[in-house]
Every structure is written in C-alpha cells, then in structure tokens.
Amino acid sequence: MIENVSVDELAGRVSSTVREKLNKKKIPLENLNYFLEDIANQIKDIEGFKAKWAFDKEAFLKHETTLFVKSLAMCTYQIKFDNNKNVFIATEVKN
C-alpha cells in the first residue's frame, strides 16, 4: 500500500497512462530522451509520485527501459531503432 493506493492499482493506472502515450509510437531520434522524460513528468503530475526511466546493463542489451515509481517497477518498454525511417519504436514488454 502506497499512501492509500495499492501497488497493483498504481501499477495499473501508470501502465495504462504510459501505454496510451508510448506503445507503438514512432519517436524521432532527437526526441527520445525528451519524450520519455515528459511521460515521467506527466506521471508525477497525475499520480503525485516521482517517476524515472531506468536503463540497466541487462536491459540495455535487450533495448529495454523500465519506468519506476516510488522505486517500484511499473512497466517496461522495448525501444528499437528503425534505420530506414530514422525513428525509435516503443513496444510494451508483457511480463
């Protein structure tokens, strides 16, 4: 329980918000970091908790990033680069 919200409920709300803004989106190369940071800031505004994208060594090798809220993993996305279109494509990783 996090301040009257269950972890599962928070994860569901955060995942839904992120999915709406990120899943299957084509993001120009120069906008990727700004785009992810903007989503984290929107989660903070909506939920009231700090959100941060993390890339660890294993995730980096799989081209993945995970959004953490209150140090808890909420959702993971695979970020692949499409050389032909010069964009990143984000796809939600189902656990």
PDB file of C-alpha atoms in Angstrom:
ATOM      1  CA  MET A   1       0.000   0.000   0.000  1.00  0.00           C
ATOM      2  CA  ILE A   2       1.388   3.399  -1.016  1.00  0.00           C
ATOM      3  CA  GLU A   3      -0.452   6.305   0.559  1.00  0.00           C
ATOM      4  CA  ASN A   4      -3.926   4.713   0.335  1.00  0.00           C
ATOM      5  CA  VAL A   5      -3.270   3.165  -3.098  1.00  0.00           C
ATOM      6  CA  SER A   6      -2.358  -0.482  -3.616  1.00  0.00           C
ATOM      7  CA  VAL A   7       0.789  -1.177  -5.620  1.00  0.00           C
ATOM      8  CA  ASP A   8      -1.258  -3.159  -8.150  1.00  0.00           C
ATOM      9  CA  GLU A   9      -3.741  -0.319  -8.591  1.00  0.00           C
ATOM     10  CA  LEU A  10      -0.942   2.231  -9.026  1.00  0.00           C
ATOM     11  CA  ALA A  11       0.878  -0.043 -11.497  1.00  0.00           C
ATOM     12  CA  GLY A  12      -2.319  -0.490 -13.493  1.00  0.00           C
ATOM     13  CA  ARG A  13      -3.006   3.232 -13.698  1.00  0.00           C
ATOM     14  CA  VAL A  14       0.595   4.100 -14.551  1.00  0.00           C
ATOM     15  CA  SER A  15       0.849   1.349 -17.168  1.00  0.00           C
ATOM     16  CA  SER A  16      -2.384   2.476 -18.775  1.00  0.00           C
ATOM     17  CA  THR A  17      -1.229   6.096 -18.959  1.00  0.00           C
ATOM     18  CA  VAL A  18       2.176   5.144 -20.365  1.00  0.00           C
ATOM     19  CA  ARG A  19       0.645   2.687 -22.866  1.00  0.00           C
ATOM     20  CA  GLU A  20      -1.598   5.440 -24.217  1.00  0.00           C
ATOM     21  CA  LYS A  21       1.352   7.790 -24.699  1.00  0.00           C
ATOM     22  CA  LEU A  22       4.140   5.396 -25.732  1.00  0.00           C
ATOM     23  CA  ASN A  23       3.102   1.957 -27.007  1.00  0.00           C
ATOM     24  CA  LYS A  24       3.773   1.507 -30.746  1.00  0.00           C
ATOM     25  CA  LYS A  25       4.690   5.184 -31.085  1.00  0.00           C
ATOM     26  CA  LYS A  26       7.321   6.253 -33.606  1.00  0.00           C
ATOM     27  CA  ILE A  27       9.658   8.720 -31.922  1.00  0.00           C
ATOM     28  CA  PRO A  28      12.244  10.736 -33.874  1.00  0.00           C
ATOM     29  CA  LEU A  29      15.826  10.047 -32.793  1.00  0.00           C
ATOM     30  CA  GLU A  30      16.401  13.540 -31.428  1.00  0.00           C
ATOM     31  CA  ASN A  31      13.201  13.425 -29.320  1.00  0.00           C
ATOM     32  CA  LEU A  32      13.551  10.089 -27.456  1.00  0.00           C
ATOM     33  CA  ASN A  33      15.018  11.376 -24.171  1.00  0.00           C
ATOM     34  CA  TYR A  34      12.665  14.380 -24.078  1.00  0.00           C
ATOM     35  CA  PHE A  35       9.678  12.131 -24.844  1.00  0.00           C
ATOM     36  CA  LEU A  36      10.478   9.661 -22.025  1.00  0.00           C
ATOM     37  CA  GLU A  37      11.194  12.478 -19.560  1.00  0.00           C
ATOM     38  CA  ASP A  38       7.902  14.157 -20.467  1.00  0.00           C
ATOM     39  CA  ILE A  39       5.997  10.925 -19.754  1.00  0.00           C
ATOM     40  CA  ALA A  40       7.721  10.591 -16.350  1.00  0.00           C
ATOM     41  CA  ASN A  41       6.775  14.194 -15.529  1.00  0.00           C
ATOM     42  CA  GLN A  42       3.158  13.568 -16.547  1.00  0.00           C
ATOM     43  CA  ILE A  43       3.022  10.502 -14.265  1.00  0.00           C
ATOM     44  CA  LYS A  44       4.350  12.650 -11.414  1.00  0.00           C
ATOM     45  CA  ASP A  45       1.673  15.277 -12.113  1.00  0.00           C
ATOM     46  CA  ILE A  46      -1.135  12.685 -12.341  1.00  0.00           C
ATOM     47  CA  GLU A  47      -0.139  10.340  -9.508  1.00  0.00           C
ATOM     48  CA  GLY A  48       1.890  12.659  -7.262  1.00  0.00           C
ATOM     49  CA  PHE A  49       4.901  10.307  -7.128  1.00  0.00           C
ATOM     50  CA  LYS A  50       8.315  10.760  -8.723  1.00  0.00           C
ATOM     51  CA  ALA A  51       8.738   8.616 -11.834  1.00  0.00           C
ATOM     52  CA  LYS A  52      12.002   7.716 -13.537  1.00  0.00           C
ATOM     53  CA  TRP A  53      13.009   5.628 -16.548  1.00  0.00           C
ATOM     54  CA  ALA A  54      15.923   3.283 -15.883  1.00  0.00           C
ATOM     55  CA  PHE A  55      18.334   1.518 -18.174  1.00  0.00           C
ATOM     56  CA  ASP A  56      20.473  -1.140 -16.518  1.00  0.00           C
ATOM     57  CA  LYS A  57      23.135  -3.211 -18.300  1.00  0.00           C
ATOM     58  CA  GLU A  58      20.869  -6.211 -18.963  1.00  0.00           C
ATOM     59  CA  ALA A  59      18.010  -4.000 -20.140  1.00  0.00           C
ATOM     60  CA  PHE A  60      20.374  -2.034 -22.375  1.00  0.00           C
ATOM     61  CA  LEU A  61      21.417  -5.250 -24.129  1.00  0.00           C
ATOM     62  CA  LYS A  62      17.734  -6.069 -24.750  1.00  0.00           C
ATOM     63  CA  HIS A  63      16.958  -2.451 -25.820  1.00  0.00           C
ATOM     64  CA  GLU A  64      14.560  -2.036 -22.900  1.00  0.00           C
ATOM     65  CA  THR A  65      13.746   0.628 -20.353  1.00  0.00           C
ATOM     66  CA  THR A  66      11.588   0.351 -17.246  1.00  0.00           C
ATOM     67  CA  LEU A  67       9.563   3.091 -15.591  1.00  0.00           C
ATOM     68  CA  PHE A  68       9.923   3.175 -11.814  1.00  0.00           C
ATOM     69  CA  VAL A  69       7.543   4.973  -9.474  1.00  0.00           C
ATOM     70  CA  LYS A  70       8.445   5.114  -5.764  1.00  0.00           C
ATOM     71  CA  SER A  71      11.319   2.675  -6.562  1.00  0.00           C
ATOM     72  CA  LEU A  72       8.831   0.089  -7.879  1.00  0.00           C
ATOM     73  CA  ALA A  73       8.923  -1.162 -11.473  1.00  0.00           C
ATOM     74  CA  MET A  74       5.664  -0.200 -13.196  1.00  0.00           C
ATOM     75  CA  CYS A  75       6.129  -1.107 -16.867  1.00  0.00           C
ATOM     76  CA  THR A  76       8.851  -1.998 -19.358  1.00  0.00           C
ATOM     77  CA  TYR A  77       9.207  -0.996 -22.996  1.00  0.00           C
ATOM     78  CA  GLN A  78      11.449  -2.288 -25.728  1.00  0.00           C
ATOM     79  CA  ILE A  79      12.878   0.586 -27.747  1.00  0.00           C
ATOM     80  CA  LYS A  80      14.089  -0.369 -31.223  1.00  0.00           C
ATOM     81  CA  PHE A  81      15.575   1.915 -33.835  1.00  0.00           C
ATOM     82  CA  ASP A  82      14.224   1.801 -37.394  1.00  0.00           C
ATOM     83  CA  ASN A  83      17.167   2.855 -39.549  1.00  0.00           C
ATOM     84  CA  ASN A  84      15.066   3.361 -42.663  1.00  0.00           C
ATOM     85  CA  LYS A  85      12.672   5.806 -41.005  1.00  0.00           C
ATOM     86  CA  ASN A  86      15.208   7.256 -38.526  1.00  0.00           C
ATOM     87  CA  VAL A  87      12.796   6.754 -35.604  1.00  0.00           C
ATOM     88  CA  PHE A  88      12.567   4.722 -32.418  1.00  0.00           C
ATOM     89  CA  ILE A  89       9.583   2.427 -31.994  1.00  0.00           C
ATOM     90  CA  ALA A  90       8.491   1.633 -28.447  1.00  0.00           C
ATOM     91  CA  THR A  91       6.639  -1.603 -27.694  1.00  0.00           C
ATOM     92  CA  GLU A  92       5.357  -2.655 -24.290  1.00  0.00           C
ATOM     93  CA  VAL A  93       7.010  -5.766 -22.834  1.00  0.00           C
ATOM     94  CA  LYS A  94       4.420  -8.046 -21.249  1.00  0.00           C
ATOM     95  CA  ASN A  95       5.640  -9.762 -18.061  1.00  0.00           C
TER      96      ASN A  95
END
